[in-house]
Short mmCIF file of C-alpha atoms in Angstrom, two decimals:
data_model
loop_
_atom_site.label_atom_id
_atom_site.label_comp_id
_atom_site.label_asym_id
_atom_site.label_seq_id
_atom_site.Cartn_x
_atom_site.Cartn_y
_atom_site.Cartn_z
CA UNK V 239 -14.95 -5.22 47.11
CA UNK V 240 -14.86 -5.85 43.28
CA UNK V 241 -14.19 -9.09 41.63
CA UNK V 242 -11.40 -7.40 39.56
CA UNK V 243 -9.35 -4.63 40.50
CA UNK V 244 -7.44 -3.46 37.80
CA UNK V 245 -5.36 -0.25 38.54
CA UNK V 246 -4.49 2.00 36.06
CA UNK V 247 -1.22 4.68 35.93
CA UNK V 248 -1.35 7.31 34.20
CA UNK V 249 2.11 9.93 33.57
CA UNK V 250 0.42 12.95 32.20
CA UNK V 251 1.91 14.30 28.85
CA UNK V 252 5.07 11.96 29.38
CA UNK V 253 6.58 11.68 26.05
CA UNK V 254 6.78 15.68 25.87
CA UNK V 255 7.67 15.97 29.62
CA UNK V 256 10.71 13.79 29.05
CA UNK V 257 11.62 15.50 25.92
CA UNK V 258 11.82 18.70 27.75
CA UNK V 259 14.44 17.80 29.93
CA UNK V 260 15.61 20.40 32.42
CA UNK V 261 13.93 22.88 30.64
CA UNK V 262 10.73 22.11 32.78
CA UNK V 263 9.83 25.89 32.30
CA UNK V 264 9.03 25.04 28.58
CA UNK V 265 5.80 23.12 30.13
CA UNK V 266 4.09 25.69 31.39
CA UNK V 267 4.38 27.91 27.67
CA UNK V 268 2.76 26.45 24.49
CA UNK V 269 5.03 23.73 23.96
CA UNK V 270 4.87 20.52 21.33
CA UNK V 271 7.32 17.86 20.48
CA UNK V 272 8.16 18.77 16.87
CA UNK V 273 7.49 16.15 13.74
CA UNK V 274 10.01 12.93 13.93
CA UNK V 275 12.62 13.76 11.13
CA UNK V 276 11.31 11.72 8.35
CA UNK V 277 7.99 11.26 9.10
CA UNK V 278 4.85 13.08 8.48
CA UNK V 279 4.83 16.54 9.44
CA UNK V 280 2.38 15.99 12.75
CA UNK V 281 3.22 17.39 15.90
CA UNK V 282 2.87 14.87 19.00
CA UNK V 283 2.58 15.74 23.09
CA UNK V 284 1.36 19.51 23.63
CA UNK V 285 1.25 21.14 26.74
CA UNK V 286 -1.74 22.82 28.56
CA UNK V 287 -0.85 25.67 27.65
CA UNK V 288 -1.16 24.87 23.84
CA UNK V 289 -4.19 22.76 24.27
CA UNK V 290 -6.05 26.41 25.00
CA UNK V 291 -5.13 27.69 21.89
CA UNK V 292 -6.70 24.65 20.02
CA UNK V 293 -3.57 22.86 19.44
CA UNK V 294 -4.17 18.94 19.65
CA UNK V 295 -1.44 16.13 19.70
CA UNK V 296 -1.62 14.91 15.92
CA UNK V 297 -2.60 18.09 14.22
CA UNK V 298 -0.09 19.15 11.09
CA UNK V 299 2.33 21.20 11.88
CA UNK V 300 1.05 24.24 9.92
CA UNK V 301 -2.05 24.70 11.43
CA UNK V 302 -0.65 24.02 14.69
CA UNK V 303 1.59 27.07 14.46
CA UNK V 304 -1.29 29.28 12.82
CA UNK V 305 -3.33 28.62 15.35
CA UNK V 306 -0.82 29.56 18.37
CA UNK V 307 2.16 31.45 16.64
CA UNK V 308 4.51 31.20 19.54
CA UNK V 309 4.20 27.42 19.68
CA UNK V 310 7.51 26.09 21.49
CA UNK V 311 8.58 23.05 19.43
CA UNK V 312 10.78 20.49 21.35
CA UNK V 313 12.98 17.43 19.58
CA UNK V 314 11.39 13.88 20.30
CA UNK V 315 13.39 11.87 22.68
CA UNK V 316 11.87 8.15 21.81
CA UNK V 317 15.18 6.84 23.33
CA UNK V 318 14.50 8.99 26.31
CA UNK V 319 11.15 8.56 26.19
CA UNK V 320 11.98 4.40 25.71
CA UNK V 321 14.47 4.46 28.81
CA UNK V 322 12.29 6.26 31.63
CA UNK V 323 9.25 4.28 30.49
CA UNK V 324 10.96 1.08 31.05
CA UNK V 325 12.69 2.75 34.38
CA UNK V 326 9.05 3.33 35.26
CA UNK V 327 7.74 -0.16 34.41
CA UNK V 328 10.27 -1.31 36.71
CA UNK V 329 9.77 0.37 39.47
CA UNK V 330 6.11 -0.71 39.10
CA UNK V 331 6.96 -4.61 38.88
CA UNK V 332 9.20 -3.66 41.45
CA UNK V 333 5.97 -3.26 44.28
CA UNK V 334 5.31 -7.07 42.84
CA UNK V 335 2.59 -5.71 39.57
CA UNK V 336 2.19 -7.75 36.36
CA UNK V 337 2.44 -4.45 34.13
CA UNK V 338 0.51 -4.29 30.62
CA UNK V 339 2.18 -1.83 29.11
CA UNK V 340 -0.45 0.29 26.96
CA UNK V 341 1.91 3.13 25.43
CA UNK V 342 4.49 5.60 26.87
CA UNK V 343 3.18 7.32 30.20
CA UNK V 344 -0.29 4.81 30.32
CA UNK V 345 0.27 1.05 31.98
CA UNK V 346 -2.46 -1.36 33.83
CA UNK V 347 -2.05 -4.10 36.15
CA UNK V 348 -4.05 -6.57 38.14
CA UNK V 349 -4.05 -5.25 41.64
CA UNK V 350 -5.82 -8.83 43.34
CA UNK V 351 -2.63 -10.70 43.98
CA UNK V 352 -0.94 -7.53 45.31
CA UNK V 353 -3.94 -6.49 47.92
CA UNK V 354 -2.32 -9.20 51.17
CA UNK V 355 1.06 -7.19 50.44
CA UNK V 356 -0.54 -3.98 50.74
CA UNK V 357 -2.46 -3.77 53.82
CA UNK V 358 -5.57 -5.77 51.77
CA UNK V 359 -6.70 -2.64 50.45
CA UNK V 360 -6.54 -1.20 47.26
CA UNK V 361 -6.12 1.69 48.63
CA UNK V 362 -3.02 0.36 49.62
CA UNK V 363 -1.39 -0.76 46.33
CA UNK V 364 -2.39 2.71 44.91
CA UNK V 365 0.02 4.24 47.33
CA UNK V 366 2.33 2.17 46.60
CA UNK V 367 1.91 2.37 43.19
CA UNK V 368 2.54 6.45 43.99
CA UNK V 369 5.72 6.07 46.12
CA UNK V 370 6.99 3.67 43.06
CA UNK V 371 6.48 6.86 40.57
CA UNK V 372 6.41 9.30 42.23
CA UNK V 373 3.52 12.29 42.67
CA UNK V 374 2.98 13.59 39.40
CA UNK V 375 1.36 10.50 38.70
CA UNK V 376 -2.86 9.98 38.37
CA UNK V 377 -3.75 6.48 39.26
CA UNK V 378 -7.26 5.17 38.99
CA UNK V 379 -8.60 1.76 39.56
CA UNK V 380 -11.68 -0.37 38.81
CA UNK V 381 -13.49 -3.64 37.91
CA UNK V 382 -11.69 -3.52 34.12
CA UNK V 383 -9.08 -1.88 31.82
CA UNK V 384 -11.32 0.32 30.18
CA UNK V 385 -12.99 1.86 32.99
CA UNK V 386 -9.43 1.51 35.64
CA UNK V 387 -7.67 4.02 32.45
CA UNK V 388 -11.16 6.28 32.69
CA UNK V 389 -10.44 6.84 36.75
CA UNK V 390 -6.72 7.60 35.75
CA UNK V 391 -7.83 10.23 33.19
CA UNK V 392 -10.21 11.91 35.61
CA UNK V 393 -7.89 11.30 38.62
CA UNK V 394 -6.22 14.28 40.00
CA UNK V 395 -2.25 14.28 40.92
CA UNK V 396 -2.91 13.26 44.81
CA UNK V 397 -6.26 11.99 45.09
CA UNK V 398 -6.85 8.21 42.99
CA UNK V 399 -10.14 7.74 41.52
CA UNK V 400 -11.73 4.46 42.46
CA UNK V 401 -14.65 3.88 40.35
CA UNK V 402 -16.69 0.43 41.39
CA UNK V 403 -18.60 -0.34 37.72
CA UNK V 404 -18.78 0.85 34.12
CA UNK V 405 -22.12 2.00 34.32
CA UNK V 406 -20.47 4.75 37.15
CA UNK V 407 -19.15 6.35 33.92
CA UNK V 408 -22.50 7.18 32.38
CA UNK V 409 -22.07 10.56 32.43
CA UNK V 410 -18.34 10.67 30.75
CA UNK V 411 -17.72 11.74 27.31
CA UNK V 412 -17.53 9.31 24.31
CA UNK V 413 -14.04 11.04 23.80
CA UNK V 414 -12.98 8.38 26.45
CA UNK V 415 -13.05 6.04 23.96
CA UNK V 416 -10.12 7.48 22.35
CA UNK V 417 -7.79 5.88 25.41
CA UNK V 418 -8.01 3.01 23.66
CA UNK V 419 -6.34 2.66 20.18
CA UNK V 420 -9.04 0.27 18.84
CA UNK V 421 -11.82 2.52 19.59
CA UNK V 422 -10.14 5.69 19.17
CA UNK V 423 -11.91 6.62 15.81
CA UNK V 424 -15.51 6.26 16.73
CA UNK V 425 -15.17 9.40 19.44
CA UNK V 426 -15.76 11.65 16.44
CA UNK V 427 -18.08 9.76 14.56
CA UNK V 428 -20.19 9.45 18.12
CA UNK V 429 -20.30 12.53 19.07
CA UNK V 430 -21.54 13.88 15.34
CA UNK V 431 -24.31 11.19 16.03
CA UNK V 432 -25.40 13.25 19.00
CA UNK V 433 -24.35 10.45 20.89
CA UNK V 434 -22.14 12.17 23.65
CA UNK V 435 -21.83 10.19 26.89
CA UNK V 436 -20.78 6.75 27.53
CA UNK V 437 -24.33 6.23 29.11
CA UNK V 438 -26.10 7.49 26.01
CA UNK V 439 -23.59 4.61 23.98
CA UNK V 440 -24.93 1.92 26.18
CA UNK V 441 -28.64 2.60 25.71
CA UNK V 442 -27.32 2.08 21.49
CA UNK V 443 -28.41 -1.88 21.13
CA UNK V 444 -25.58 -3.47 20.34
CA UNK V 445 -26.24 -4.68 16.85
CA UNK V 446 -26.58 -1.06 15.63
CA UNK V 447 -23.33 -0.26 16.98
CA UNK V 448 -22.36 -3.61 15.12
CA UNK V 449 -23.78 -2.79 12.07
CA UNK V 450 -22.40 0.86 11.67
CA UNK V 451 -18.87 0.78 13.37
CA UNK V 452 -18.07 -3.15 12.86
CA UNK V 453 -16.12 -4.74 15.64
CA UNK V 454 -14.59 -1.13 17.30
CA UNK V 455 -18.53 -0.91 17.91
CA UNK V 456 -18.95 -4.55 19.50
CA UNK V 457 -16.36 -3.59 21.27
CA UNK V 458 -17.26 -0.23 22.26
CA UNK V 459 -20.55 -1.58 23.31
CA UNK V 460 -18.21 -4.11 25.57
CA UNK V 461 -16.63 -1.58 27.13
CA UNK V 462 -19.34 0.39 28.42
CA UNK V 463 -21.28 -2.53 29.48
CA UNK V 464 -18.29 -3.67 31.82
CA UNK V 465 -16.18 -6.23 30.14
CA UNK V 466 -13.01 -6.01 28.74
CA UNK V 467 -10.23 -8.87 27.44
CA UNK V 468 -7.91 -9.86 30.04
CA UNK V 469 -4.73 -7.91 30.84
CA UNK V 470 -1.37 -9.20 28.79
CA UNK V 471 1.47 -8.39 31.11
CA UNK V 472 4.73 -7.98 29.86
CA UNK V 473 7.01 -10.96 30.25
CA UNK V 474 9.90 -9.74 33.12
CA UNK V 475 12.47 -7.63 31.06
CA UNK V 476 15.94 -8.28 31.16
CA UNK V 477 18.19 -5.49 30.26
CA UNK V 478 20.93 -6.44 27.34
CA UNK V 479 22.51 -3.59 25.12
CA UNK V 480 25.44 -2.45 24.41
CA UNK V 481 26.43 1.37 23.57
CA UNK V 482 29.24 2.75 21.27
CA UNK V 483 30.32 6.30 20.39
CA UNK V 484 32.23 6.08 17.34
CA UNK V 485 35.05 8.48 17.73
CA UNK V 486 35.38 10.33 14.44
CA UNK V 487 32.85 10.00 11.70
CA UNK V 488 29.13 9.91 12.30
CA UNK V 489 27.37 8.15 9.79
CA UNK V 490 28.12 5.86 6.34
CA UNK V 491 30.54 3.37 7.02
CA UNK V 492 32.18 3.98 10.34
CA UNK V 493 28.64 3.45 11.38
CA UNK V 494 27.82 0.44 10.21
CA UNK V 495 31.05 -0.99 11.50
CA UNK V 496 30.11 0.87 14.76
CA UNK V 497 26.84 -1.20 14.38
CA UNK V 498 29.17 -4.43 13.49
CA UNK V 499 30.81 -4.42 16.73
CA UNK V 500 27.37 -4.04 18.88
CA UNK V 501 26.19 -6.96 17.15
CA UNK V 502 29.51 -8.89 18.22
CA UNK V 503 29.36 -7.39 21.60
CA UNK V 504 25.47 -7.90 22.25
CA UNK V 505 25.57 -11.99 21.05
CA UNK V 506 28.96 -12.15 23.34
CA UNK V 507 27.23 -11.60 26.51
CA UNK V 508 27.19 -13.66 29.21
CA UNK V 509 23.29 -13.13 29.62
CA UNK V 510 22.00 -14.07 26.30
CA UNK V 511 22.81 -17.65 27.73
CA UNK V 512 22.59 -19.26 24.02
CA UNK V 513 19.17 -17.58 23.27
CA UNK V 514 18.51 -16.32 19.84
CA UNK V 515 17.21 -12.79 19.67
CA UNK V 516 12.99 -12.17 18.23
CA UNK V 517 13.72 -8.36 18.65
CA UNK V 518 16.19 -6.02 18.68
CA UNK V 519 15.83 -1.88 19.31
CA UNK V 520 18.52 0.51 17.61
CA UNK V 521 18.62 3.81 18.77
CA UNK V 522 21.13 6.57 18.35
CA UNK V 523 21.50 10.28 20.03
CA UNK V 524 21.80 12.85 17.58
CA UNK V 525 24.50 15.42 16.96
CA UNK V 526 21.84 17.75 16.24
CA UNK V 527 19.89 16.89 19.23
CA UNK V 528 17.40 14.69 20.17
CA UNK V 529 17.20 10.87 19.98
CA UNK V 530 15.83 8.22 17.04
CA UNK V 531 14.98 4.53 18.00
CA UNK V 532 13.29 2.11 15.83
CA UNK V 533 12.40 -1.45 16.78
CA UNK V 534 12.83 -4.25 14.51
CA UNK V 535 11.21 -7.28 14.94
CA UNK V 536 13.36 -9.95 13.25
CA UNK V 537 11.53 -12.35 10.69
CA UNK V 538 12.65 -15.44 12.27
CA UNK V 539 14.64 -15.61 15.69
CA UNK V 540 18.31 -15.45 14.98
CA UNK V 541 21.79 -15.74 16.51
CA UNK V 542 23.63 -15.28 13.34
CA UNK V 543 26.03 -12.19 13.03
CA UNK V 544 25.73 -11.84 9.40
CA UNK V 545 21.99 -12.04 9.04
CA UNK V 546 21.64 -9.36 12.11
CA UNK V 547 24.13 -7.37 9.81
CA UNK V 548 22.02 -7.60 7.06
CA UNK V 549 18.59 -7.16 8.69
CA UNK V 550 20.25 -4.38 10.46
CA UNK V 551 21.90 -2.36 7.81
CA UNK V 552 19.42 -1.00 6.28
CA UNK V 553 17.71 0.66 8.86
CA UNK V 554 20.51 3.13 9.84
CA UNK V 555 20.02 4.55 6.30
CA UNK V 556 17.27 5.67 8.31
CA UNK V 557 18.85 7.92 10.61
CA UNK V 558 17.58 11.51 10.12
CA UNK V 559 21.37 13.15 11.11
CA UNK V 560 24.82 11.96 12.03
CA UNK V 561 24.77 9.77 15.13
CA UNK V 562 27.00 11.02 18.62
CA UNK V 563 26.30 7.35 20.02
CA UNK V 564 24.44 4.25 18.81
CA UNK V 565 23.01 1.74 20.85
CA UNK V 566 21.50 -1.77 20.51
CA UNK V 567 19.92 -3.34 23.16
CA UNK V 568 17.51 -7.22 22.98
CA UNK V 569 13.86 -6.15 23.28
CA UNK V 570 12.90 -10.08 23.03
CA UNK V 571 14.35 -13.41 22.99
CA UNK V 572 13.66 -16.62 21.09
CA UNK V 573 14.21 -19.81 21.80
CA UNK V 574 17.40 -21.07 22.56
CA UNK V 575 19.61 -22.17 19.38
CA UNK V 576 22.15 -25.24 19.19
CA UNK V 577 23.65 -25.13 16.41
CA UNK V 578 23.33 -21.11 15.18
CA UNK V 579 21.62 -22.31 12.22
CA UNK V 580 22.88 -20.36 8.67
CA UNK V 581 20.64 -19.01 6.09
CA UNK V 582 21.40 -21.24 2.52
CA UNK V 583 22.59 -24.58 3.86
CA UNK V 584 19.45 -26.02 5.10
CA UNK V 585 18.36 -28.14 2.32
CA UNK V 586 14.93 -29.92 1.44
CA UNK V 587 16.22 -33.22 3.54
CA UNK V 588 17.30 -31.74 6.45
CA UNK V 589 13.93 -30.30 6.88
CA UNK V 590 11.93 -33.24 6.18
CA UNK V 591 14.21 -35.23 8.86
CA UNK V 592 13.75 -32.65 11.40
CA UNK V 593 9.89 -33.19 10.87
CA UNK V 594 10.20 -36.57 10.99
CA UNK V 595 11.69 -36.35 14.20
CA UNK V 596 9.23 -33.89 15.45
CA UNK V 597 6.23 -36.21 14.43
CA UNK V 598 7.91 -39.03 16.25
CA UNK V 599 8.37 -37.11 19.65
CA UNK V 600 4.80 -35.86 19.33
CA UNK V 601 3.75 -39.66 18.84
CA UNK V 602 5.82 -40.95 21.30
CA UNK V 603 4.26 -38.22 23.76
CA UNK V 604 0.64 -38.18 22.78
CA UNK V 605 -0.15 -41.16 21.10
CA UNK V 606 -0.57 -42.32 17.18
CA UNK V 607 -2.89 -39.62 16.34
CA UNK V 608 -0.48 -36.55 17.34
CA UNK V 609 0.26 -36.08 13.96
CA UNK V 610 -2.44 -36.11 11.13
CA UNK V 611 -2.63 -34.79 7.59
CA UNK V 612 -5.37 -32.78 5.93
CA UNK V 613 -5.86 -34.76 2.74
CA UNK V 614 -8.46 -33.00 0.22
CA UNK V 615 -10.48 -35.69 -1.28
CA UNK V 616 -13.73 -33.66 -3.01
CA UNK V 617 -12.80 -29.93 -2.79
CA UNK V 618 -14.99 -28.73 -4.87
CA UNK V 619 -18.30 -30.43 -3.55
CA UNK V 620 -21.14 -29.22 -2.33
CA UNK V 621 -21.89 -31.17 0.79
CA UNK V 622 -18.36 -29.56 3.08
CA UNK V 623 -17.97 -33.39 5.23
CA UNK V 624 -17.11 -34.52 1.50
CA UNK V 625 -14.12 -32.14 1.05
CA UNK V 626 -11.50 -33.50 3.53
CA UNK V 627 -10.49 -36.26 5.67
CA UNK V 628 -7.68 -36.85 8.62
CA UNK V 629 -5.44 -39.10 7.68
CA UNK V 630 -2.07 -40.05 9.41
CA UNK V 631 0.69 -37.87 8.90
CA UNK V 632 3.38 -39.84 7.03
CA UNK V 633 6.73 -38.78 6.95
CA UNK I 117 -7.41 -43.52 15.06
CA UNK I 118 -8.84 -46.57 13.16
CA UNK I 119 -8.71 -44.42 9.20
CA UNK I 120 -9.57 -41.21 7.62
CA UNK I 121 -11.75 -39.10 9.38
CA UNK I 122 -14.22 -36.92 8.06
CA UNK I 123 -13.63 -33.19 7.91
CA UNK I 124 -16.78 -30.87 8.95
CA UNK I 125 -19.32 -33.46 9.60
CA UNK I 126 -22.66 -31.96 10.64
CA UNK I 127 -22.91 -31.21 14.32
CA UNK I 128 -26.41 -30.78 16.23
CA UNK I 129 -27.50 -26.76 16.28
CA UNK I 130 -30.09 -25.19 18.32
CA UNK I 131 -32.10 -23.11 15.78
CA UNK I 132 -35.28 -21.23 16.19
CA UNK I 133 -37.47 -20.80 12.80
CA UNK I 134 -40.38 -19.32 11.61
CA UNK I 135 -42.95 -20.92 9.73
CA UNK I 136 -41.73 -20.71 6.58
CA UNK I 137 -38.37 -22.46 7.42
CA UNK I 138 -36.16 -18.89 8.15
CA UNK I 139 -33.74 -19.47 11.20
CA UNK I 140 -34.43 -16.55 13.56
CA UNK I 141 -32.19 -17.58 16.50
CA UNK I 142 -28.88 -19.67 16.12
CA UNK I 143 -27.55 -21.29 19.30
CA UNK I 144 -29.41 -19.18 21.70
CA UNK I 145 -28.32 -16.30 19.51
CA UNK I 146 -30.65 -14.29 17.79
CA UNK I 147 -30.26 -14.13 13.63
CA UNK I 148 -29.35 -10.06 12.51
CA UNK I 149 -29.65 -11.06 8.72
CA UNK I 150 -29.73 -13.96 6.00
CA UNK I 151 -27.20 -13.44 3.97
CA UNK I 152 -28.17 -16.05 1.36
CA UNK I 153 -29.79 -19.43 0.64
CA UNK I 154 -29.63 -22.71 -1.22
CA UNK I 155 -30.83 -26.26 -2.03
CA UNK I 156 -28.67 -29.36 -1.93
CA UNK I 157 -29.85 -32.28 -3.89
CA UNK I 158 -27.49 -35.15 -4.14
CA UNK I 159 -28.14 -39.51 -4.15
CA UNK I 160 -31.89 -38.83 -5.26
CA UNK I 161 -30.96 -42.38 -7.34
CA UNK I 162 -29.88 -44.03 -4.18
CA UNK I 163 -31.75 -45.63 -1.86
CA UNK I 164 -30.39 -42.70 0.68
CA UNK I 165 -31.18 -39.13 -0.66
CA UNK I 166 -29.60 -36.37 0.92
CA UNK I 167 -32.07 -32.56 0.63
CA UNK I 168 -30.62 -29.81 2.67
CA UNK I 169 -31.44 -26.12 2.56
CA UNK I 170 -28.90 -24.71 3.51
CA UNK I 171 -28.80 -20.62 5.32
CA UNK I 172 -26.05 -18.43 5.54
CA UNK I 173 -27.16 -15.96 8.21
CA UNK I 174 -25.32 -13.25 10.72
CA UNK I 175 -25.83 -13.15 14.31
CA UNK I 176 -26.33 -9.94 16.61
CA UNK I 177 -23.01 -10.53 18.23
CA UNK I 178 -21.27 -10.11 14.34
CA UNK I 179 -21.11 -14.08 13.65
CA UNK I 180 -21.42 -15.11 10.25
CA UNK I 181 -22.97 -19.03 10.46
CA UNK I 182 -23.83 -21.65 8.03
CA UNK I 183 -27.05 -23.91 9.11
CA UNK I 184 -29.02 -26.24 7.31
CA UNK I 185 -32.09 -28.34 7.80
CA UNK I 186 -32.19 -31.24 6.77
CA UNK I 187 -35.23 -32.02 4.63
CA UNK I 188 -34.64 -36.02 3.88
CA UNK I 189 -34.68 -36.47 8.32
CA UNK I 190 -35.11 -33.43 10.73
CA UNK I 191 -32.95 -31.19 12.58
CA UNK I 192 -30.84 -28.57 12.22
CA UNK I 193 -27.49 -29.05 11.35
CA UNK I 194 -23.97 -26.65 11.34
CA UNK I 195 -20.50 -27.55 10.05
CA UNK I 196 -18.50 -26.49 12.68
#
């Protein structure tokens, strides 16, 4: 046994196999999902079938269709996409796994806790893993992230792949490195070096791999040497939106009083218990067809109806065609607020008293030196202990 | 704490150097490249002179490091 087992599952072609809907058929043709509306003109997810003509995920549109004329282009469904993904994640935390999330269809956890509830194998939590997603799903496990997410990808749909240490994937392509967003672009640049498996990248000291591909190449060289940062599980979710389908009119203003009330109806439930939200996601299903989400990540966490309003507004300008339903839902909460705090009446000496009181908790709870002050005495010298000093913060 | 305290006083480094006084292993770590070089002359009136030479220099594992010996005592010194 392995002093880490980190277990990898991996959804084949998700975001396009969710898109297609009940139209399974589509996935066995040259299919792609089409461009978002709005953004560039780069196909995502392609099917098998259009991988053999040459078509990649990420390739423009235009040469995508030269190069297989009877390409099947399918709407993105991010809310879709979004809504099974998090479905999935659940039924994974659901087995008792701390999921990192890595991107739709691709999620790691730490199987070590998990081995005494499944027969102390990891065998074990790998079929459980399967009976929580079901078969279509490749699952591969090993000693880190990197090389747990290599098993998945060479995995077949029945059979895991258990692979014991990096240096077991010697003879993999450098493309590998492309699982991983950080890494992604030196696959190319590798393989044009005549550098082609993973083995041949660990022979490459590390400081050349430093000194031509920066810190993708430290970490590169990491990777294939066996170490990897630690998994970041997501925090448990907790499921708050709220869904409208404005009757008549689709988009300018009814909208944004559709979005009005799912503000008011998302900060009146029971659930937010007084929290203030970090992160909201608004999505909307399309009268055309198809589905748009964005996430928005608010600059400060907020409870405030008016400044939601405001930060929210703007993004349904956004929205490639008329909505048929819009939804909000809390991706992430912030701390708890007591007085719902508004956005011009917190003046210079309200600050400077909260601070004050802040510095005298932090003394009272750690001692006089809790609080100190950077005070610049010399900046400009030449000898750096002349520069600064600590000095006690004074309120 | 009793008053001000000093900002980036010199710590104690482990440094490996060739004869002519260029680090070639920081901390255990072994020096990629010197970036650049200089003197410090300061209190040469005083009774307590302070001569450093100072190196700027980039380990194999990416780091970029200040060191600098001092030429008044001995040792090598770093800022962080």
């Amino acid at each position: 046994m392995f002093a880490y087992v980190i277990v990898s599952v991996l959804l084949p072609r998700f975001e396009l196999v969710v898109a297609s809907g009940d139209r399974k058929a589509l996935l066995g043709e040259p299919a792609a999902l089409a461009p978002e509306p709005g953004k560039e003109q780069k196909i995502g997810e392609v099917s098998l079938a259009a991988e053999a003509f040459g078509v990649r995920r990420g390739m423009r549109l235009g040469e995508a269709l030269a190069r297989c004329p009877r390409l099947a282009l399918l709407p993105p469904d991010p809310l879709g996409v979004a809504d099974a993904w998090d479905a999935a994640l659940e039924r994974l935390e659901g087995i008792g796994a701390a999921v990192e999330p890595q991107r739709p269809g691709l999620a790691c956890f730490d199987a070590r806790g998990l081995l005494r509830l499944h027969g102390g194998r990891v065998e074990g939590v790998l079929d459980a893993a399967r009976a929580a997603i079901g078969a279509s799903v490749r699952l591969g496990a090993g000693p880190t992230r990197f090389v747990a997410i290599a098993a998945a990808s060479r995995a077949r749909a029945r059979r895991p792949e258990i692979v014991r240490e990096a240096s077991a994937l010697a003879g993999e392509p450098v493309g590998l490195l492309a699982l991983r967003e950080e890494t992604a672009v030196l696959a190319e640049p590798l393989e044009r070096l005549g550098i082609a498996t993973l083995g041949e990248l660990a022979a490459v000291p590390r400081a050349a791999l430093a000194d031509r591909f920066g810190p993708a190449g430290l970490l590169a060289a990491d990777l294939v040497a066996g170490s990897d940062t630690p998994l970041r599980p997501r925090p448990a979710s907790e499921r708050l939106e709220e869904t409208l389908e404005p009757p008549e009119s689709r988009s300018g203003e009814q909208l944004e009083r559709a979005l009005e009330i799912l503000i008011d109806r998302l900060l009146a439930r029971r659930e937010r218990r007084g929290r203030t939200l970090r992160a909201v996601a608004l999505s909307a299903t399309l009268v055309e067809g198809g589905t748009w989400r964005e996430r928005i990540v608010f600059r400060e966490a907020l409870a405030d109806r008016a400044r939601m309003r405001l930060a929210l507004g703007g993004h349904l300008l956004k929205l490639p065609a008329p909505a048929e339903a819009l939804r909000l839902g809390a991706e992430r909460f912030g701390p708890p607020h007591a007085t719902g705090r508004a956005l011009f009446d917190d003046g210079l000496a309200q600050r400077r008293a909260r601070l004050r009181e802040a510095v005298r908790q932090a003394r009272a709870a750690a001692g006089p030196d809790a609080a100190l002050r950077v005070l610049e005495v010399d900046p400009g010298s030449r000898i750096p202990e002349r520069r600064a000093v600590l000095t006690p913060f004074e309120g | 704490m009793s008053g001000p305290k000093r900002l980036g006083t010199p710590r104690l480094a482990r440094v490996r150097a060739s004869d002519d006084g260029r680090p070639l292993a920081v901390d255990g770590r072994e020096v990629e490249a010197v970036r650049e070089s200089w003197l410090v002359e300061d209190r040469w009136w005083t009774d307590a002179p302070l001569r450093r030479r100072y190196w700027e220099i980039v380990t194999t594992c990416g780091r970029d490091v200040v060191v600098f010996r001092d030429l008044e005592g001995a040792g090598w010194f770093t800022h962080r």
